[in-house]
mmCIF file of C-alpha atoms in Angstrom:
data_model
loop_
_atom_site.group_PDB
_atom_site.id
_atom_site.type_symbol
_atom_site.label_atom_id
_atom_site.label_comp_id
_atom_site.label_asym_id
_atom_site.label_seq_id
_atom_site.Cartn_x
_atom_site.Cartn_y
_atom_site.Cartn_z
ATOM 1 C CA UNK A 1 0.001 0.003 0.000
ATOM 2 C CA UNK A 2 1.647 3.197 -1.181
ATOM 3 C CA UNK A 3 -0.704 5.733 0.433
ATOM 4 C CA UNK A 4 -2.814 6.172 3.574
ATOM 5 C CA UNK A 5 -6.209 7.716 4.216
ATOM 6 C CA UNK A 6 -6.868 8.866 7.779
ATOM 7 C CA UNK A 7 -10.353 9.753 8.976
ATOM 8 C CA UNK A 8 -11.184 10.864 12.512
ATOM 9 C CA UNK A 9 -14.500 9.803 13.975
ATOM 10 C CA UNK A 10 -14.996 7.079 11.399
ATOM 11 C CA UNK A 11 -16.750 4.404 13.453
ATOM 12 C CA UNK A 12 -20.379 5.513 13.168
ATOM 13 C CA UNK A 13 -22.736 7.645 11.086
ATOM 14 C CA UNK A 14 -21.186 10.047 8.603
ATOM 15 C CA UNK A 15 -17.607 8.929 9.244
ATOM 16 C CA UNK A 16 -18.390 5.223 8.947
ATOM 17 C CA UNK A 17 -20.185 5.706 5.648
ATOM 18 C CA UNK A 18 -17.400 7.907 4.330
ATOM 19 C CA UNK A 19 -14.811 5.282 5.335
ATOM 20 C CA UNK A 20 -16.863 2.565 3.632
ATOM 21 C CA UNK A 21 -16.964 4.584 0.407
ATOM 22 C CA UNK A 22 -13.243 5.294 0.662
ATOM 23 C CA UNK A 23 -12.462 1.609 1.140
ATOM 24 C CA UNK A 24 -14.427 0.724 -1.968
ATOM 25 C CA UNK A 25 -12.862 3.504 -4.047
ATOM 26 C CA UNK A 26 -9.260 2.974 -2.877
ATOM 27 C CA UNK A 27 -8.668 -0.754 -2.267
ATOM 28 C CA UNK A 28 -4.897 -0.275 -2.545
ATOM 29 C CA UNK A 29 -4.779 2.474 0.129
ATOM 30 C CA UNK A 30 -4.409 1.820 3.836
ATOM 31 C CA UNK A 31 -7.415 3.389 5.527
ATOM 32 C CA UNK A 32 -7.124 4.282 9.209
ATOM 33 C CA UNK A 33 -10.213 5.006 11.267
ATOM 34 C CA UNK A 34 -9.183 7.045 14.320
ATOM 35 C CA UNK A 35 -11.701 7.331 17.127
ATOM 36 C CA UNK A 36 -12.054 7.146 20.895
ATOM 37 C CA UNK A 37 -13.868 3.815 20.666
ATOM 38 C CA UNK A 38 -14.083 1.213 17.913
ATOM 39 C CA UNK A 39 -17.878 1.193 17.927
ATOM 40 C CA UNK A 40 -19.380 -1.939 16.400
ATOM 41 C CA UNK A 41 -15.909 -3.042 15.240
ATOM 42 C CA UNK A 42 -16.152 -0.533 12.403
ATOM 43 C CA UNK A 43 -12.904 -1.439 10.637
ATOM 44 C CA UNK A 44 -13.706 -5.155 10.680
ATOM 45 C CA UNK A 45 -17.228 -4.426 9.488
ATOM 46 C CA UNK A 46 -15.992 -2.442 6.493
ATOM 47 C CA UNK A 47 -13.426 -5.091 5.622
ATOM 48 C CA UNK A 48 -16.130 -7.769 5.780
ATOM 49 C CA UNK A 49 -18.486 -5.705 3.623
ATOM 50 C CA UNK A 50 -15.874 -4.932 0.970
ATOM 51 C CA UNK A 51 -14.172 -8.363 1.158
ATOM 52 C CA UNK A 52 -10.891 -6.482 1.632
ATOM 53 C CA UNK A 53 -8.425 -5.994 4.468
ATOM 54 C CA UNK A 54 -7.215 -2.418 4.013
ATOM 55 C CA UNK A 55 -9.107 -0.734 6.882
ATOM 56 C CA UNK A 56 -7.660 -0.601 10.405
ATOM 57 C CA UNK A 57 -8.641 1.113 13.655
ATOM 58 C CA UNK A 58 -6.437 3.320 15.828
ATOM 59 C CA UNK A 59 -7.387 4.766 19.193
ATOM 60 C CA UNK A 60 -7.628 8.573 19.280
ATOM 61 C CA UNK A 61 -9.122 10.545 22.162
ATOM 62 C CA UNK A 62 -9.706 14.052 20.828
ATOM 63 C CA UNK A 63 -10.817 15.370 24.218
ATOM 64 C CA UNK A 64 -7.200 15.434 25.405
ATOM 65 C CA UNK A 65 -4.188 17.268 24.003
ATOM 66 C CA UNK A 66 -1.849 14.679 25.516
ATOM 67 C CA UNK A 67 -3.812 11.887 23.855
ATOM 68 C CA UNK A 68 -3.552 13.630 20.486
ATOM 69 C CA UNK A 69 0.204 13.779 20.975
ATOM 70 C CA UNK A 70 0.216 10.101 21.965
ATOM 71 C CA UNK A 71 -1.612 9.252 18.739
ATOM 72 C CA UNK A 72 0.893 11.244 16.668
ATOM 73 C CA UNK A 73 3.766 9.527 18.460
ATOM 74 C CA UNK A 74 2.235 6.118 17.774
ATOM 75 C CA UNK A 75 1.790 7.088 14.124
ATOM 76 C CA UNK A 76 5.440 8.078 13.807
ATOM 77 C CA UNK A 77 6.539 4.753 15.297
ATOM 78 C CA UNK A 78 4.597 2.730 12.742
ATOM 79 C CA UNK A 79 5.238 2.235 9.058
ATOM 80 C CA UNK A 80 2.146 3.837 7.612
ATOM 81 C CA UNK A 81 2.371 5.050 4.010
ATOM 82 C CA UNK A 82 2.199 8.832 3.463
ATOM 83 C CA UNK A 83 -1.245 10.303 4.074
ATOM 84 C CA UNK A 84 -2.857 11.287 0.789
ATOM 85 C CA UNK A 85 -6.272 12.151 2.246
ATOM 86 C CA UNK A 86 -6.760 13.487 5.775
ATOM 87 C CA UNK A 87 -10.395 13.789 6.852
ATOM 88 C CA UNK A 88 -10.791 15.758 10.085
ATOM 89 C CA UNK A 89 -14.330 14.545 10.581
ATOM 90 C CA UNK A 90 -14.822 13.881 14.293
ATOM 91 C CA UNK A 91 -17.205 16.128 16.161
ATOM 92 C CA UNK A 92 -19.324 16.385 19.264
ATOM 93 C CA UNK A 93 -22.562 18.246 19.994
ATOM 94 C CA UNK A 94 -23.484 18.706 23.649
ATOM 95 C CA UNK A 95 -26.481 20.047 25.526
ATOM 96 C CA UNK A 96 -27.040 21.397 29.004
ATOM 97 C CA UNK A 97 -24.399 23.085 31.158
ATOM 98 C CA UNK A 98 -21.012 23.934 29.750
ATOM 99 C CA UNK A 99 -18.499 21.084 29.842
ATOM 100 C CA UNK A 100 -14.716 21.348 29.904
ATOM 101 C CA UNK A 101 -11.878 19.000 29.022
ATOM 102 C CA UNK A 102 -9.160 17.969 31.457
ATOM 103 C CA UNK A 103 -7.008 20.608 29.767
ATOM 104 C CA UNK A 104 -9.512 23.253 30.884
ATOM 105 C CA UNK A 105 -11.090 24.169 27.532
ATOM 106 C CA UNK A 106 -14.766 24.151 26.569
ATOM 107 C CA UNK A 107 -15.260 20.603 25.341
ATOM 108 C CA UNK A 108 -16.993 21.269 22.019
ATOM 109 C CA UNK A 109 -14.455 23.886 20.930
ATOM 110 C CA UNK A 110 -11.579 21.644 22.028
ATOM 111 C CA UNK A 111 -12.751 18.557 20.123
ATOM 112 C CA UNK A 112 -14.230 20.225 17.053
ATOM 113 C CA UNK A 113 -11.389 22.688 16.519
ATOM 114 C CA UNK A 114 -8.385 22.881 18.847
ATOM 115 C CA UNK A 115 -7.333 19.273 19.136
ATOM 116 C CA UNK A 116 -7.880 18.445 15.472
ATOM 117 C CA UNK A 117 -5.822 21.509 14.532
ATOM 118 C CA UNK A 118 -3.057 20.074 16.723
ATOM 119 C CA UNK A 119 -3.488 16.676 15.080
ATOM 120 C CA UNK A 120 -3.066 18.198 11.625
ATOM 121 C CA UNK A 121 0.089 20.050 12.622
ATOM 122 C CA UNK A 122 1.667 16.990 14.212
ATOM 123 C CA UNK A 123 0.934 14.886 11.138
ATOM 124 C CA UNK A 124 2.373 17.324 8.572
ATOM 125 C CA UNK A 125 5.654 15.364 8.286
ATOM 126 C CA UNK A 126 3.639 12.331 7.227
ATOM 127 C CA UNK A 127 1.450 13.960 4.570
ATOM 128 C CA UNK A 128 2.007 13.014 0.944
ATOM 129 C CA UNK A 129 3.158 15.808 -1.366
ATOM 130 C CA UNK A 130 -0.325 15.931 -2.915
ATOM 131 C CA UNK A 131 -2.284 15.611 0.339
ATOM 132 C CA UNK A 132 -5.844 16.898 0.628
ATOM 133 C CA UNK A 133 -7.266 17.920 4.019
ATOM 134 C CA UNK A 134 -11.040 17.905 4.417
ATOM 135 C CA UNK A 135 -12.738 19.327 7.503
ATOM 136 C CA UNK A 136 -16.298 18.374 8.383
ATOM 137 C CA UNK A 137 -18.169 21.578 9.065
ATOM 138 C CA UNK A 138 -21.791 22.485 9.655
ATOM 139 C CA UNK A 139 -24.343 24.895 8.279
ATOM 140 C CA UNK A 140 -25.090 25.833 11.879
ATOM 141 C CA UNK A 141 -22.122 28.209 11.619
ATOM 142 C CA UNK A 142 -24.329 30.472 9.460
ATOM 143 C CA UNK A 143 -27.122 32.382 11.264
ATOM 144 C CA UNK A 144 -28.830 32.877 7.888
ATOM 145 C CA UNK A 145 -29.524 29.152 7.616
ATOM 146 C CA UNK A 146 -32.661 27.676 9.216
ATOM 147 C CA UNK A 147 -31.100 25.214 11.657
ATOM 148 C CA UNK A 148 -32.777 25.037 15.100
ATOM 149 C CA UNK A 149 -29.644 25.873 17.088
ATOM 150 C CA UNK A 150 -28.358 29.074 18.701
ATOM 151 C CA UNK A 151 -26.611 31.212 16.055
ATOM 152 C CA UNK A 152 -22.827 31.265 16.002
ATOM 153 C CA UNK A 153 -21.227 34.265 17.688
ATOM 154 C CA UNK A 154 -17.476 34.661 17.282
ATOM 155 C CA UNK A 155 -15.887 37.147 19.633
ATOM 156 C CA UNK A 156 -12.393 35.816 20.286
ATOM 157 C CA UNK A 157 -10.849 32.364 20.402
ATOM 158 C CA UNK A 158 -10.188 32.824 24.099
ATOM 159 C CA UNK A 159 -13.886 33.469 24.688
ATOM 160 C CA UNK A 160 -14.813 30.291 22.806
ATOM 161 C CA UNK A 161 -12.267 28.289 24.772
ATOM 162 C CA UNK A 162 -13.387 29.725 28.119
ATOM 163 C CA UNK A 163 -16.974 30.947 27.598
ATOM 164 C CA UNK A 164 -18.475 33.462 29.987
ATOM 165 C CA UNK A 165 -22.049 34.430 30.741
ATOM 166 C CA UNK A 166 -21.125 38.049 30.022
ATOM 167 C CA UNK A 167 -20.724 37.081 26.364
ATOM 168 C CA UNK A 168 -24.091 35.340 26.360
ATOM 169 C CA UNK A 169 -22.758 31.777 26.394
ATOM 170 C CA UNK A 170 -24.379 29.849 29.210
ATOM 171 C CA UNK A 171 -24.985 26.372 27.798
ATOM 172 C CA UNK A 172 -23.323 23.856 25.503
ATOM 173 C CA UNK A 173 -25.809 24.227 22.625
ATOM 174 C CA UNK A 174 -24.342 27.615 21.708
ATOM 175 C CA UNK A 175 -20.849 26.156 21.667
ATOM 176 C CA UNK A 176 -21.533 23.770 18.782
ATOM 177 C CA UNK A 177 -22.314 26.431 16.182
ATOM 178 C CA UNK A 178 -19.464 28.550 17.576
ATOM 179 C CA UNK A 179 -16.996 25.686 17.185
ATOM 180 C CA UNK A 180 -18.099 24.994 13.624
ATOM 181 C CA UNK A 181 -17.625 28.644 12.689
ATOM 182 C CA UNK A 182 -14.164 28.496 14.235
ATOM 183 C CA UNK A 183 -13.129 25.351 12.351
ATOM 184 C CA UNK A 184 -14.265 26.925 9.074
ATOM 185 C CA UNK A 185 -12.361 30.145 9.793
ATOM 186 C CA UNK A 186 -9.302 28.054 10.610
ATOM 187 C CA UNK A 187 -9.564 26.294 7.240
ATOM 188 C CA UNK A 188 -9.523 29.675 5.478
ATOM 189 C CA UNK A 189 -6.469 30.742 7.483
ATOM 190 C CA UNK A 190 -4.807 27.421 6.638
ATOM 191 C CA UNK A 191 -5.464 27.964 2.925
ATOM 192 C CA UNK A 192 -3.534 31.260 3.049
ATOM 193 C CA UNK A 193 -0.565 29.296 4.359
ATOM 194 C CA UNK A 194 -0.902 26.455 1.860
ATOM 195 C CA UNK A 195 -1.107 28.683 -1.233
ATOM 196 C CA UNK A 196 2.575 29.758 -1.089
ATOM 197 C CA UNK A 197 3.622 26.119 -0.732
ATOM 198 C CA UNK A 198 1.749 25.246 -3.914
ATOM 199 C CA UNK A 199 3.013 28.317 -5.756
ATOM 200 C CA UNK A 200 6.615 27.479 -4.896
ATOM 201 C CA UNK A 201 6.193 23.817 -5.827
ATOM 202 C CA UNK A 202 7.117 22.642 -2.336
ATOM 203 C CA UNK A 203 3.820 20.897 -1.537
ATOM 204 C CA UNK A 204 0.610 20.497 -3.488
ATOM 205 C CA UNK A 205 -1.577 20.464 -0.374
ATOM 206 C CA UNK A 206 -5.216 21.540 -0.558
ATOM 207 C CA UNK A 207 -7.927 22.057 2.062
ATOM 208 C CA UNK A 208 -11.716 22.009 1.934
ATOM 209 C CA UNK A 209 -14.590 22.234 4.398
ATOM 210 C CA UNK A 210 -17.713 20.143 3.924
ATOM 211 C CA UNK A 211 -21.162 20.530 5.478
ATOM 212 C CA UNK A 212 -23.005 17.175 5.519
ATOM 213 C CA UNK A 213 -26.268 18.803 6.574
ATOM 214 C CA UNK A 214 -28.668 17.442 9.155
ATOM 215 C CA UNK A 215 -28.418 13.646 9.363
ATOM 216 C CA UNK A 216 -31.196 12.066 11.422
ATOM 217 C CA UNK A 217 -30.280 8.634 12.709
ATOM 218 C CA UNK A 218 -26.648 9.322 13.517
ATOM 219 C CA UNK A 219 -24.986 9.452 16.932
ATOM 220 C CA UNK A 220 -24.330 13.195 16.805
ATOM 221 C CA UNK A 221 -27.222 13.632 19.257
ATOM 222 C CA UNK A 222 -25.797 11.045 21.679
ATOM 223 C CA UNK A 223 -25.268 13.646 24.413
ATOM 224 C CA UNK A 224 -28.756 15.179 24.190
ATOM 225 C CA UNK A 225 -31.599 14.141 26.501
ATOM 226 C CA UNK A 226 -32.891 10.563 26.008
ATOM 227 C CA UNK A 227 -36.224 11.529 24.426
ATOM 228 C CA UNK A 228 -34.641 13.843 21.834
ATOM 229 C CA UNK A 229 -31.943 11.252 21.179
ATOM 230 C CA UNK A 230 -34.503 8.498 20.565
ATOM 231 C CA UNK A 231 -36.625 10.646 18.246
ATOM 232 C CA UNK A 232 -33.557 11.832 16.323
ATOM 233 C CA UNK A 233 -32.285 8.299 15.850
ATOM 234 C CA UNK A 234 -35.501 6.333 15.254
ATOM 235 C CA UNK A 235 -38.252 8.637 14.002
ATOM 236 C CA UNK A 236 -36.657 11.503 12.107
ATOM 237 C CA UNK A 237 -34.821 9.331 9.505
ATOM 238 C CA UNK A 238 -38.238 8.259 8.208
ATOM 239 C CA UNK A 239 -39.385 11.858 7.823
ATOM 240 C CA UNK A 240 -36.562 13.406 5.790
ATOM 241 C CA UNK A 241 -38.813 14.731 2.957
ATOM 242 C CA UNK A 242 -41.096 16.307 5.567
ATOM 243 C CA UNK A 243 -38.149 17.711 7.526
ATOM 244 C CA UNK A 244 -36.820 19.426 4.409
ATOM 245 C CA UNK A 245 -40.126 21.266 4.083
ATOM 246 C CA UNK A 246 -40.519 22.047 7.790
ATOM 247 C CA UNK A 247 -36.916 23.171 8.333
ATOM 248 C CA UNK A 248 -36.690 24.918 4.970
ATOM 249 C CA UNK A 249 -33.498 23.273 3.741
ATOM 250 C CA UNK A 250 -32.704 20.606 1.171
ATOM 251 C CA UNK A 251 -29.500 19.794 3.030
ATOM 252 C CA UNK A 252 -31.009 16.993 5.129
ATOM 253 C CA UNK A 253 -29.827 13.492 4.265
ATOM 254 C CA UNK A 254 -29.225 10.024 5.598
ATOM 255 C CA UNK A 255 -25.703 9.298 6.773
ATOM 256 C CA UNK A 256 -24.947 7.058 3.800
ATOM 257 C CA UNK A 257 -25.779 9.856 1.338
ATOM 258 C CA UNK A 258 -23.720 12.464 3.200
ATOM 259 C CA UNK A 259 -20.916 9.947 3.788
ATOM 260 C CA UNK A 260 -20.620 9.328 0.066
ATOM 261 C CA UNK A 261 -20.586 13.082 -0.557
ATOM 262 C CA UNK A 262 -17.838 13.608 2.038
ATOM 263 C CA UNK A 263 -15.690 10.888 0.471
ATOM 264 C CA UNK A 264 -16.188 12.476 -2.948
ATOM 265 C CA UNK A 265 -15.294 16.022 -1.863
ATOM 266 C CA UNK A 266 -12.240 14.637 -0.064
ATOM 267 C CA UNK A 267 -10.840 12.541 -2.896
ATOM 268 C CA UNK A 268 -12.421 13.073 -6.332
ATOM 269 C CA UNK A 269 -10.080 14.260 -9.065
ATOM 270 C CA UNK A 270 -12.420 17.108 -9.960
ATOM 271 C CA UNK A 271 -11.750 18.686 -6.553
ATOM 272 C CA UNK A 272 -8.055 17.893 -6.129
ATOM 273 C CA UNK A 273 -6.930 21.323 -7.343
ATOM 274 C CA UNK A 274 -9.713 23.221 -5.563
ATOM 275 C CA UNK A 275 -8.528 24.633 -2.253
ATOM 276 C CA UNK A 276 -10.001 26.863 0.412
ATOM 277 C CA UNK A 277 -13.631 26.168 -0.477
ATOM 278 C CA UNK A 278 -16.748 25.360 1.528
ATOM 279 C CA UNK A 279 -18.959 22.592 0.147
ATOM 280 C CA UNK A 280 -22.506 21.373 0.607
ATOM 281 C CA UNK A 281 -23.886 18.361 -1.218
ATOM 282 C CA UNK A 282 -21.957 18.059 -4.457
ATOM 283 C CA UNK A 283 -20.548 21.533 -4.915
ATOM 284 C CA UNK A 284 -18.941 24.650 -3.507
ATOM 285 C CA UNK A 285 -21.156 27.258 -1.842
ATOM 286 C CA UNK A 286 -20.712 30.496 0.069
ATOM 287 C CA UNK A 287 -20.278 30.286 3.820
ATOM 288 C CA UNK A 288 -21.501 32.872 6.324
ATOM 289 C CA UNK A 289 -20.450 36.492 6.073
ATOM 290 C CA UNK A 290 -18.739 36.255 9.460
ATOM 291 C CA UNK A 291 -16.583 33.333 8.335
ATOM 292 C CA UNK A 292 -14.721 35.518 5.815
ATOM 293 C CA UNK A 293 -13.426 37.973 8.427
ATOM 294 C CA UNK A 294 -9.667 37.644 7.874
ATOM 295 C CA UNK A 295 -8.770 39.575 10.994
ATOM 296 C CA UNK A 296 -10.686 37.120 13.160
ATOM 297 C CA UNK A 297 -9.335 34.171 11.180
ATOM 298 C CA UNK A 298 -5.806 35.296 11.984
ATOM 299 C CA UNK A 299 -6.672 35.976 15.623
ATOM 300 C CA UNK A 300 -8.006 32.411 15.857
ATOM 301 C CA UNK A 301 -4.923 30.975 14.151
ATOM 302 C CA UNK A 302 -2.512 32.883 16.397
ATOM 303 C CA UNK A 303 -4.419 31.982 19.541
ATOM 304 C CA UNK A 304 -4.564 28.300 18.553
ATOM 305 C CA UNK A 305 -0.817 28.087 17.984
ATOM 306 C CA UNK A 306 -0.050 29.974 21.206
ATOM 307 C CA UNK A 307 -2.442 27.900 23.309
ATOM 308 C CA UNK A 308 -1.889 24.432 21.851
ATOM 309 C CA UNK A 309 1.739 24.181 20.715
ATOM 310 C CA UNK A 310 3.999 23.348 23.643
ATOM 311 C CA UNK A 311 7.440 23.356 22.031
ATOM 312 C CA UNK A 312 9.400 25.190 19.308
ATOM 313 C CA UNK A 313 9.062 22.095 17.125
ATOM 314 C CA UNK A 314 5.271 22.113 17.441
ATOM 315 C CA UNK A 315 5.149 25.834 16.711
ATOM 316 C CA UNK A 316 7.211 25.266 13.582
ATOM 317 C CA UNK A 317 4.863 22.507 12.463
ATOM 318 C CA UNK A 318 1.822 24.707 13.016
ATOM 319 C CA UNK A 319 3.389 27.464 10.968
ATOM 320 C CA UNK A 320 4.556 24.973 8.316
ATOM 321 C CA UNK A 321 8.119 26.161 8.826
ATOM 322 C CA UNK A 322 9.289 22.615 9.477
ATOM 323 C CA UNK A 323 8.923 21.776 5.798
ATOM 324 C CA UNK A 324 12.010 21.587 3.639
ATOM 325 C CA UNK A 325 12.609 24.751 1.643
#
């Protein structure tokens, strides 16, 4: 196997279906599903379904910076082929009181943005020269869209990491849309740093963000109250045509449909040279007005490096200065 594909959060729902599509499309690639738990023996299930053996599971706890570093260290110690496709797909949506990681950061922001940004930076030495990075986003980042969640409000990265009631953030529901806006802004800031690498011929790396839409039946609602969780998982998947009318959006799909779309955006030749875009369904669309604020994008990038990198080597990797000139 000459290349790897790494997907975070690939054991259930969107990630599982994306990994299944990737396994079918790239039988000669080594596909690594990285997640906190190997739910339903996902890798074995995909291998059984495809009658192949190219999918493996690796433990990755994205709620902990030290665990992200442990994963990167384990990766470096193994003989994985260069990563051609990196799908930063894992995400969490919480409800109720604010929750914080052991590192002291708001949990949604840490998992959906901070710790996956660290993962990307630590894995840069292992990316293939033509690597494509795809970040799973959400339309909830855009207040103009009709999703039934509190609208995203970006003040500063520090405020998202340590929310305060003075900024109007008092429960975890607000933090999800905030975190998705942050991850999208980070992708735009990353693109500004990748463009010179492509222009100079050093690396042909590209980045994209993808919104899978609402996906009834997945485990994204696993941390919501039991009644909502049961309805979301068992009733709503049968009502997708009705939901599209009620919610006012066509971007509501089953996980297998969105998983196939994610795999396509991440790997299809037609998108390989397209970088810095935001995608829904099968094509590129505009993101929210707030997401294009370059000053806030750079504030987020600077804060992330300052808060997450713990050594000169990690800072260099974040800033892509560790790459050969």
